[in-house]
XYZ file of C-alpha atoms in Angstrom:
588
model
C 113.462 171.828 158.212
C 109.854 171.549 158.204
C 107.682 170.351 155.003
C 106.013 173.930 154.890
C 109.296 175.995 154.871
C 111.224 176.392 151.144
C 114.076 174.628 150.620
C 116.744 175.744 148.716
C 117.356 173.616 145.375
C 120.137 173.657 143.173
C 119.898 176.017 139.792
C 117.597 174.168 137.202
C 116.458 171.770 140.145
C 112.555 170.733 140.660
C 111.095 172.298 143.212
C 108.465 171.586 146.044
C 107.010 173.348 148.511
C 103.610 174.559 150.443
C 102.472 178.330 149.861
C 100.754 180.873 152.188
C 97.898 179.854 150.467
C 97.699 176.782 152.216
C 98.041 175.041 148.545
C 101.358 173.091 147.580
C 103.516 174.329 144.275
C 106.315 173.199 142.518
C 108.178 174.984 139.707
C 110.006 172.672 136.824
C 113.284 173.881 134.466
C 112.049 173.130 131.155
C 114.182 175.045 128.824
C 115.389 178.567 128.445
C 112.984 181.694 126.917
C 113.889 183.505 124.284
C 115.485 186.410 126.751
C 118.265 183.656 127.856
C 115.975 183.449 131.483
C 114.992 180.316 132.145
C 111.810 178.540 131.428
C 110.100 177.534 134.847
C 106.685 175.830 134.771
C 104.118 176.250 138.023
C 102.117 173.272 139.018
C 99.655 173.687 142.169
C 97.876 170.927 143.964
C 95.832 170.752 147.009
C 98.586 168.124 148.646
C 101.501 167.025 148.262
C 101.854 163.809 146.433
C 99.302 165.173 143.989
C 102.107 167.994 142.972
C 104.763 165.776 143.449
C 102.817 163.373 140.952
C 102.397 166.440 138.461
C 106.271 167.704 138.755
C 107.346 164.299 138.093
C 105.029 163.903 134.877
C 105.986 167.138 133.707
C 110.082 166.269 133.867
C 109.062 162.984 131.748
C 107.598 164.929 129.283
C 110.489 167.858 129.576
C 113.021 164.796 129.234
C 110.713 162.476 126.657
C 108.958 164.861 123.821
C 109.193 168.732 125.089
C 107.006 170.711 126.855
C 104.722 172.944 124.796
C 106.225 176.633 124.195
C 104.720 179.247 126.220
C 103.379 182.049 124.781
C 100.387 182.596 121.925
C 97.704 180.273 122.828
C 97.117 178.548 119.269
C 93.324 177.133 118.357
C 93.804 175.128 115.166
C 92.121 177.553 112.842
C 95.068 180.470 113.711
C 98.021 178.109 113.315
C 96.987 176.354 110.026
C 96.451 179.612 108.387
C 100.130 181.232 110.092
C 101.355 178.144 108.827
C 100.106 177.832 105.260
C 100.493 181.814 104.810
C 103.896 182.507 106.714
C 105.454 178.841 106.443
C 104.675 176.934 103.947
C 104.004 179.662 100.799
C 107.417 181.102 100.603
C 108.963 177.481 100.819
C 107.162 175.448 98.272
C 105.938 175.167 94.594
C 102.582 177.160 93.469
C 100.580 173.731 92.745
C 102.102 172.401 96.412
C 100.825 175.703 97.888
C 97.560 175.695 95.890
C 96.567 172.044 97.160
C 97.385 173.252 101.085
C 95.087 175.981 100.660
C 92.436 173.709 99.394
C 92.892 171.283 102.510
C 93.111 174.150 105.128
C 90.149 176.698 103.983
C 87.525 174.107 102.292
C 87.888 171.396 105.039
C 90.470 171.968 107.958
C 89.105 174.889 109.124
C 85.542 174.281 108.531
C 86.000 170.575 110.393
C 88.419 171.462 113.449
C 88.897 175.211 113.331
C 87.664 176.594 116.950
C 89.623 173.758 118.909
C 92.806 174.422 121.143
C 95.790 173.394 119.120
C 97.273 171.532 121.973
C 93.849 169.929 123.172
C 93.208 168.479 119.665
C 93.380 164.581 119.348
C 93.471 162.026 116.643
C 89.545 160.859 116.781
C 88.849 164.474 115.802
C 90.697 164.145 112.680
C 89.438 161.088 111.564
C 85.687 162.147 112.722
C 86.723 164.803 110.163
C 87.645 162.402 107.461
C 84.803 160.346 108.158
C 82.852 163.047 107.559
C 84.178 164.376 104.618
C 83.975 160.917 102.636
C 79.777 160.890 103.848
C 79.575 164.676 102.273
C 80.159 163.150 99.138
C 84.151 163.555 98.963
C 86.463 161.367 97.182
C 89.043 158.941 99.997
C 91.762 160.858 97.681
C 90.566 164.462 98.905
C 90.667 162.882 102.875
C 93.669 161.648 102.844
C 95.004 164.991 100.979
C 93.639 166.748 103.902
C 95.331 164.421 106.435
C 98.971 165.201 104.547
C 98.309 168.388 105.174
C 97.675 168.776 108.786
C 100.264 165.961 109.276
C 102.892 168.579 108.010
C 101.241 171.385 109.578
C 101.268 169.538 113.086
C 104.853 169.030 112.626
C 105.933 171.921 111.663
C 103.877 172.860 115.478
C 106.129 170.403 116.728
C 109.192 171.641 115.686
C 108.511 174.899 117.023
C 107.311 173.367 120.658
C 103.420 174.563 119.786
C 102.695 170.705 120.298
C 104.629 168.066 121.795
C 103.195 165.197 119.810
C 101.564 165.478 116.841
C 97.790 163.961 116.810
C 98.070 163.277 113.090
C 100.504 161.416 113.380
C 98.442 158.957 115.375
C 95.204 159.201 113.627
C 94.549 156.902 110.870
C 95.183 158.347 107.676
C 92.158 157.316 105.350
C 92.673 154.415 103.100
C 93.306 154.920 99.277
C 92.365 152.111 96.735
C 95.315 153.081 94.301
C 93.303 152.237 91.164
C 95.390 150.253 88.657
C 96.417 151.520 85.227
C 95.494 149.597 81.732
C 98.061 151.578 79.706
C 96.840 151.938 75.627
C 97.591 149.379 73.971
C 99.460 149.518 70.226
C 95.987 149.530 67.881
C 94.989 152.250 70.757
C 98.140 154.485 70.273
C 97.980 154.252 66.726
C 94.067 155.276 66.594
C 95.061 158.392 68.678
C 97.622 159.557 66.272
C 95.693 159.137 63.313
C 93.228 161.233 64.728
C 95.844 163.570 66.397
C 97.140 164.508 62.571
C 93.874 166.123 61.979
C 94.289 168.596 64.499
C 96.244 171.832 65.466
C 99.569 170.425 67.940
C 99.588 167.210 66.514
C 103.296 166.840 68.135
C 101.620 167.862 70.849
C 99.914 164.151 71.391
C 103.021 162.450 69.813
C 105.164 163.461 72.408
C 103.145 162.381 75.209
C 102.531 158.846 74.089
C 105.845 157.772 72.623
C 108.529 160.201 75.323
C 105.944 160.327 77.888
C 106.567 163.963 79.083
C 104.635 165.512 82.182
C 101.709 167.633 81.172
C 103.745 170.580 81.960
C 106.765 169.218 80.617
C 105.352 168.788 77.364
C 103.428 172.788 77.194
C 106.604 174.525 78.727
C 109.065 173.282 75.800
C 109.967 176.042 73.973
C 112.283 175.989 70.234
C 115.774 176.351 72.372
C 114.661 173.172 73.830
C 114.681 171.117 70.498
C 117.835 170.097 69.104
C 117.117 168.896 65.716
C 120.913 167.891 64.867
C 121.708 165.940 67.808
C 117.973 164.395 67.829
C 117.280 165.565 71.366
C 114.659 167.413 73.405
C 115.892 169.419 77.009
C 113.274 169.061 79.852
C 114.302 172.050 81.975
C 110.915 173.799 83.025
C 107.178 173.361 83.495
C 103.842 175.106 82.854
C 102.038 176.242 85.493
C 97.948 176.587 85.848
C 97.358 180.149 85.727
C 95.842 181.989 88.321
C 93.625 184.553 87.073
C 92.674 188.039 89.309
C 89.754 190.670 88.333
C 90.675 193.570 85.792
C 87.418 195.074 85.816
C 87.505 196.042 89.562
C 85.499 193.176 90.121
C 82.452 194.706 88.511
C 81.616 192.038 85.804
C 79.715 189.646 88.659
C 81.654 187.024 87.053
C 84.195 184.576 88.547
C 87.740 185.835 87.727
C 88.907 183.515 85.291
C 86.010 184.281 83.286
C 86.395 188.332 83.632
C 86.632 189.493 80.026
C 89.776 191.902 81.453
C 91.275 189.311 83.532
C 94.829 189.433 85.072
C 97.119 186.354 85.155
C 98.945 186.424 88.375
C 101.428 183.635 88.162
C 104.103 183.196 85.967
C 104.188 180.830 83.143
C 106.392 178.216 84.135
C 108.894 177.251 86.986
C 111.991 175.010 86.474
C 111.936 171.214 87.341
C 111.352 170.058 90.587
C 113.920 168.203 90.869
C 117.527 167.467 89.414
C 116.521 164.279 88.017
C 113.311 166.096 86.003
C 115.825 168.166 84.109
C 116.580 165.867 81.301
C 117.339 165.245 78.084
C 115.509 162.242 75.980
C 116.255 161.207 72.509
C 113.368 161.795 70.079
C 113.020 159.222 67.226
C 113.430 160.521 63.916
C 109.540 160.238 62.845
C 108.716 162.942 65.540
C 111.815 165.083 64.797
C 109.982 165.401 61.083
C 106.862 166.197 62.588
C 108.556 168.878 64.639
C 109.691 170.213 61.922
C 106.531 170.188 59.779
C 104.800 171.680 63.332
C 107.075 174.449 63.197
C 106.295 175.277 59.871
C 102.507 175.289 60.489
C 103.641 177.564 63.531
C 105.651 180.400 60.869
C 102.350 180.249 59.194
C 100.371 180.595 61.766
C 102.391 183.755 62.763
C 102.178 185.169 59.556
C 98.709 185.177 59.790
C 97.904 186.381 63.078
C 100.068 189.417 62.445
C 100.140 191.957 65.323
C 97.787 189.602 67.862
C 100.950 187.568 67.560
C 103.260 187.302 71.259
C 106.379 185.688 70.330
C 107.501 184.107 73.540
C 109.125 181.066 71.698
C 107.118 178.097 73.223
C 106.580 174.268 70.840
C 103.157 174.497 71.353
C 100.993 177.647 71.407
C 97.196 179.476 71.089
C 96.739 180.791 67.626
C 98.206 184.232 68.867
C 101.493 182.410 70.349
C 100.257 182.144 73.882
C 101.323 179.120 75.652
C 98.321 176.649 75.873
C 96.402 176.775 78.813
C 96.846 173.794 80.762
C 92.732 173.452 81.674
C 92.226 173.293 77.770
C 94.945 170.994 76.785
C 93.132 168.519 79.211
C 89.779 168.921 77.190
C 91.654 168.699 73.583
C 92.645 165.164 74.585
C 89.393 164.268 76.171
C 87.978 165.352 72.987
C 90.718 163.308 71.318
C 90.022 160.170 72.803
C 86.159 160.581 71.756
C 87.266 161.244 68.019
C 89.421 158.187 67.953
C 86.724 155.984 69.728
C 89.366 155.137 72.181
C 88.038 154.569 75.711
C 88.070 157.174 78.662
C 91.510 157.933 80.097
C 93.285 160.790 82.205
C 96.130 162.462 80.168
C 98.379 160.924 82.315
C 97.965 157.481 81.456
C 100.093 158.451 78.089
C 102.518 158.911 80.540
C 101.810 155.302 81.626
C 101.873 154.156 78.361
C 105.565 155.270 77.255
C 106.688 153.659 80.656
C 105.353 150.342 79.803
C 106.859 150.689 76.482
C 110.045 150.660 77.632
C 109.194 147.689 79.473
C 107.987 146.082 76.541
C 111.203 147.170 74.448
C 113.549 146.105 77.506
C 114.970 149.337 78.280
C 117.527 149.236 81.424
C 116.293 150.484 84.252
C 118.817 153.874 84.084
C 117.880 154.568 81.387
C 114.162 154.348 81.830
C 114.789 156.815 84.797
C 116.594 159.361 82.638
C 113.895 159.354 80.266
C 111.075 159.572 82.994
C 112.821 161.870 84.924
C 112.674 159.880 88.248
C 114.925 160.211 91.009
C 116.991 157.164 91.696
C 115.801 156.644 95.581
C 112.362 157.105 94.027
C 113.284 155.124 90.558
C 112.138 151.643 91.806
C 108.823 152.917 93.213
C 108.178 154.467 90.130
C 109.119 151.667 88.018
C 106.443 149.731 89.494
C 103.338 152.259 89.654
C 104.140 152.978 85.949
C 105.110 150.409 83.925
C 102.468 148.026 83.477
C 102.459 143.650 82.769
C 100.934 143.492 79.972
C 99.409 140.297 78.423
C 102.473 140.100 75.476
C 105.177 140.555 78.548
C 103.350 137.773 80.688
C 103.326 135.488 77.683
C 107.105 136.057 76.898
C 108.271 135.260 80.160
C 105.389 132.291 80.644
C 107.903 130.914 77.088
C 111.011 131.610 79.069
C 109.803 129.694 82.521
C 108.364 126.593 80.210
C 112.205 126.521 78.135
C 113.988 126.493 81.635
C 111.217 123.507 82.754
C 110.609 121.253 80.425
C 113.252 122.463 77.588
C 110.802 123.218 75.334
C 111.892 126.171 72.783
C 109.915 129.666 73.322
C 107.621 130.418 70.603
C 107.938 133.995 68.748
C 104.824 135.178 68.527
C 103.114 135.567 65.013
C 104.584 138.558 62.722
C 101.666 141.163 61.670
C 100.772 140.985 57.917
C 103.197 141.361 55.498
C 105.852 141.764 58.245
C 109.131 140.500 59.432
C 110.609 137.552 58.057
C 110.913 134.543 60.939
C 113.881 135.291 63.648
C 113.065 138.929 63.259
C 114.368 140.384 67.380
C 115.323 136.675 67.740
C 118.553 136.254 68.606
C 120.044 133.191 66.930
C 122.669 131.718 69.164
C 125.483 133.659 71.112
C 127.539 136.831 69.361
C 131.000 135.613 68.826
C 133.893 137.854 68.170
C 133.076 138.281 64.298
C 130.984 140.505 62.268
C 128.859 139.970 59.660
C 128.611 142.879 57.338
C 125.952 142.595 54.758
C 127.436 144.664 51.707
C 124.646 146.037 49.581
C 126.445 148.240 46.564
C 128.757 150.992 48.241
C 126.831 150.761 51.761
C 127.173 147.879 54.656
C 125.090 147.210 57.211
C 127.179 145.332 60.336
C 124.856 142.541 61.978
C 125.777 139.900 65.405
C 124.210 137.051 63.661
C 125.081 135.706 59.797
C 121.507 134.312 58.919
C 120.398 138.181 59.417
C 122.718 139.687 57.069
C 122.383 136.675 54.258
C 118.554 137.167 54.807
C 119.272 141.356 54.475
C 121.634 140.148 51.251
C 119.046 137.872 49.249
C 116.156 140.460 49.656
C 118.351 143.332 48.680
C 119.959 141.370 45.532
C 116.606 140.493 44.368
C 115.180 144.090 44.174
C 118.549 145.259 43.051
C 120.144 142.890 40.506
C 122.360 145.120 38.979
C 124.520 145.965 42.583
C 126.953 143.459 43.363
C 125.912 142.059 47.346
C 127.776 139.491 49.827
C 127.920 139.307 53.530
C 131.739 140.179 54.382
C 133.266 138.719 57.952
C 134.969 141.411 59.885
C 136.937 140.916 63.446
C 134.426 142.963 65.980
C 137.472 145.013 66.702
C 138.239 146.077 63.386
C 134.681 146.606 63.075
C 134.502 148.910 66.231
C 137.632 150.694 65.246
C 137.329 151.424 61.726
C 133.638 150.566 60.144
C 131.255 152.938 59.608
C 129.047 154.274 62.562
C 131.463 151.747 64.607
C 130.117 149.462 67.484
C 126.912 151.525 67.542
C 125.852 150.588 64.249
C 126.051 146.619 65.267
C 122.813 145.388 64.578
C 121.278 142.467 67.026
C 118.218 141.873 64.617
C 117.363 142.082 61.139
C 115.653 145.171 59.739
C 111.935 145.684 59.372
C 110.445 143.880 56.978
C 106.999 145.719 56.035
C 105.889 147.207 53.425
C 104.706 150.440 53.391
C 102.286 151.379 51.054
C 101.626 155.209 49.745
C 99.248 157.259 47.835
C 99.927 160.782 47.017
C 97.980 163.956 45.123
C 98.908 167.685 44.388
C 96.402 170.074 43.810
C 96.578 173.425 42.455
C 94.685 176.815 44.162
C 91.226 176.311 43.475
C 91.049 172.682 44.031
C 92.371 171.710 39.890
C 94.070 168.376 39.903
C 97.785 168.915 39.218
C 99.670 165.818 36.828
C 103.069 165.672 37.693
C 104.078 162.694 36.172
C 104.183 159.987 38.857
C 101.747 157.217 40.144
C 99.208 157.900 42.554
C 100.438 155.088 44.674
C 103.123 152.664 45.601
C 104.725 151.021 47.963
C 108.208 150.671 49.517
C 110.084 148.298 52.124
C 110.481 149.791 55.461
C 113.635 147.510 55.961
C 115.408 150.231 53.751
C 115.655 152.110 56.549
C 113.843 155.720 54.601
C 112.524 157.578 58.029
C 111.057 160.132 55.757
C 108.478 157.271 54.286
C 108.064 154.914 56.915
C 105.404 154.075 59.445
C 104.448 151.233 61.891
C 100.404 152.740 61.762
C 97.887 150.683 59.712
C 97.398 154.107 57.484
C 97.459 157.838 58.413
C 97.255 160.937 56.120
C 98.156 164.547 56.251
C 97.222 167.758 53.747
C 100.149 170.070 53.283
C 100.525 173.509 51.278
C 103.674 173.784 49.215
C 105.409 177.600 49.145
C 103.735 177.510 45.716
C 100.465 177.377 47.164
C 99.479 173.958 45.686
C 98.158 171.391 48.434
C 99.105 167.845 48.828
C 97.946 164.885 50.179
C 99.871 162.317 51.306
C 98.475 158.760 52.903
C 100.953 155.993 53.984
C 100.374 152.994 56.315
C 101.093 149.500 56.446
C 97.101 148.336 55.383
C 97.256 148.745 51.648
C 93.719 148.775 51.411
C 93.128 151.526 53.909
C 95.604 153.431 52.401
C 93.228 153.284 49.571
C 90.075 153.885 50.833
C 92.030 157.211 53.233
C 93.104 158.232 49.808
C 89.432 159.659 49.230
C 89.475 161.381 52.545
C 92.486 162.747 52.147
C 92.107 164.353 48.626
C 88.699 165.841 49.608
C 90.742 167.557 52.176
C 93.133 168.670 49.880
C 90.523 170.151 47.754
C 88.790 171.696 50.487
C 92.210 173.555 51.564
C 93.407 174.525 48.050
C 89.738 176.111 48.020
C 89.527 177.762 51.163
C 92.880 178.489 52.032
C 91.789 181.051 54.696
C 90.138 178.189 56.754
C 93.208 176.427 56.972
C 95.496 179.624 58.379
C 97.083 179.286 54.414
C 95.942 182.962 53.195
C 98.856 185.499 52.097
C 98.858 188.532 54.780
């Protein structure tokens, strides 16, 4: 057989030989078409070893990462947009989708658009992010950019478009992750002071002590809150709306700002994932100001009459429309500036509540419930959100210098007027008894004697006439037949502040009412009344009785700015008894 005649190969074989043309071919089995045929490449050199060279590459590449699928020819401006339109938008979430778009239309395409999909290689892309960052955008939008085509590509892959992906290769660009300094208590407490002056104050509450997502937080609705079992449901979120033209597009203006506009997305989807459909316990203090924010709400619908859209949501417009997600972030910017508290995303409450728990010593499952984290993802998490703070570095600098040296660690100071010494201290190991401090007809079970003989003295004192002694139960018996059983076991003694009050009623028309009580007192927290107690150096709030009088009620822990609030707070009162209409107060 000479070199210029065809041999005969087996089926699927390589094959080599030199045409009529005078040219050497060979033909390589690469896979099978979509008709069941199969897939033969053609190579052509001017001699032989060059073609043999080429077949031989192209069965490495067959056998190594694919050969690219014949057919369309791809440049990278068709695929991304097949992919983002075809691929990717029926498959993911509307914000996903929304951020591809972004990526592909405003810098993809513009960058890298006319190339060959196949011919593309990593130095274009990160030309492209170079670029981008000297154009004035952030290393955040880059590297968004680079997700995106890096998904893209493979998705190319996967269908034999590309056999490697050049994003994969390219350097992604690099992202300063820019730390966190969650709010600290005097912070948190300057926020809600403010926040009780304002329409949604729950709304603020919720994200600073539960830490709820944005969305989260604006798609709770009423069915979600379960005021018996003290318990909120996290099952959906709200989504940005997306507005479309309702005048035809004849108002020149941009859609969202079209006085007919059209919302075309719907209000919220359901939790991304399993472990964001939750349910958190809500402290009693926020399940009263639920309450008193669904009152304000029944008013609010009263007034607003037939512009009212019941559609059942926590927090609302005035006309029942959930709030729009773009104005929610400027009510807390505005927030912040009205508390003099310095310049932080919304989502650095979120931060906050995390490193709360850290501070209270939460366990770690139970963090992630609250969060709504995903246990692969839980760890991760842990450590982007929940922040060392000075007071947790000093605790465990104590604990380090008692293993050392021996030397006791050092509680730090109580605030004034607060707990009594040992207060969260624990005073030696919990044996198998139970002290019960007795006060009248109720008992309060504690691990440690010295805290229920300290809860006895203070108690006798302020109530002479009630007989009081701390009782020793078994733990078992305790468990199995006291009341509230092991749940109610105490590990520290009760709070020990005093909270001080000032109240005044006022009658329509701003006339002081007399009802026969003093304008202020004062009351120990440690007897446990949620409906009087607070942890916030003072805070005030104007309410309207069914009667139409107004109140005003001050409370905090800093008897003398309860008393200069007390001012504020009555001028309020007078101002809303006046001019009930300002307040959303009028009869229909």
């Amino acid at each position: 057989m000479t070199e210029d005649t065809k041999p005969r190969q087996p089926n699927g074989a390589s094959s080599i030989f030199r045409g009529k043309d005078g040219r050497w071919h060979g033909y390589v089995t690469v896979g099978i078409k979509d008709d069941g045929t199969p897939d033969r490449r053609h190579v052509s050199r001017k001699t032989r070893p060059e073609v043999t060279k080429a077949v031989r590459d192209l069965e490495k590449q067959r056998d190594s990462t694919g050969v690219r699928k014949a057919g369309q020819t791809w440049t990278v401006k068709t695929w991304l947009t097949h992919w983002v339109e075809n691929i990717a938008a029926p498959n993911v979430g509307e914000n996903t989708i929304d951020g591809y778009r972004v990526a592909v239309y405003h810098h993809l395409i513009p960058g890298l658009g006319a190339h060959r999909l196949e011919k593309l290689e990593p130095e274009h892309l990160e030309r492209l992010y170079r670029r981008m960052q000297e154009n004035g955008s952030a290393a955040g939008t880059a590297h968004q950019a680079h997700r995106t085509v890096k998904t893209a590509f493979n998705e190319a892959v996967r269908r034999r478009h590309l056999t490697i992906n050049p994003a994969s290769v390219a350097k992604a660009p690099k992202v300063e992750e820019e730390e966190v300094e969650p709010y600290t208590l005097e912070e948190v407490q300057r926020l809600l002071l403010e926040a009780g002056k304002h329409r949604n104050t729950a709304r603020w509450v919720i994200a600073l002590a539960l830490g709820l997502r944005q969305g989260e937080a604006l798609g709770l609705t009423w069915e979600d809150v379960d005021f018996e079992a003290g318990v909120l449901f996290v099952r959906r979120g709200r989504l940005r709306p997306r507005y479309k033209h309702g005048c035809g597009d004849k108002c020149g203006r941009k859609p969202g700002y079209c006085p007919q506009k059209i919302n075309t997305r719907r209000e919220t989807k359901a939790t991304k994932t399993r472990a964001g459909k939750r349910t958190i316990g809500v402290p009693e203090q926020l399940l009263t100001l639920l309450r008193r924010h669904k009152e304000e709400q029944n008013r609010e619908r009263v007034t607003a009459r037939d512009l009212w859209v019941e559609k059942g949501y926590v927090f609302t417009s005035p006309t029942g429309e959930p709030l729009n997600p773009n104005t929610d972030h400027h009510k807390w910017k505005d927030l912040l500036k009205a508390a003099g508290v310095r310049e932080g995303r919304l989502h650095d409450a979120r931060h906050t509540a995390a490193t709360v728990l850290l501070i209270l010593g939460v366990p770690e499952a139970v963090v992630d419930r609250i969060m709504g984290w995903e246990p692969g993802k839980s760890a991760r998490m842990r450590s982007r959100y929940q922040h060392l703070t000075g007071q947790i570095l000093q605790q465990t600098a104590a604990k380090v210098g008692a293993l050392l040296w021996g030397a006791a660690p050092s509680a730090p100071p109580p605030p004034p007027g607060g707990p009594t010494p040992a207060m969260n201290q624990d005073s030696g190991p919990a044996g198998p008894t139970v002290y019960v401090a007795r006060l009248g007809e109720r008992r309060i079970p504690f691990l440690h004697r010295d805290h229920a003989e300290t809860v006895v003295k203070q108690w006798g004192t302020d109530h002479p006439d009630h007989a009081f002694e701390v009782e020793e139960w078994p733990r078992k018996k305790w468990e199995d037949k006291g009341p509230g059983g092991a749940s109610a076991i105490r590990t520290s003694m009760p709070d020990r502040r005093t909270v001080h009050h000032a109240y005044a009623l006022y009658l329509p028309g701003g006339e002081r009412l007399n009802i026969g009580r003093d304008d202020q007192w004062s009351v120990a927290a440690w007897e446990f009344e949620s409906d009087l107690y607070t942890d916030l150096p003072v805070r005030w709030h104007t309410t309207r009785r069914p009667g139409q009088e107004v109140e005003a009620h001050v409370r905090g822990i800093d008897a003398a700015a309860v008393g200069s609030a007390f001012a504020e707070a009555c001028a309020a009162a007078v101002d809303r008894a006046c001019r009930p209409e300002k307040y959303g107060d009028a009869e229909p």
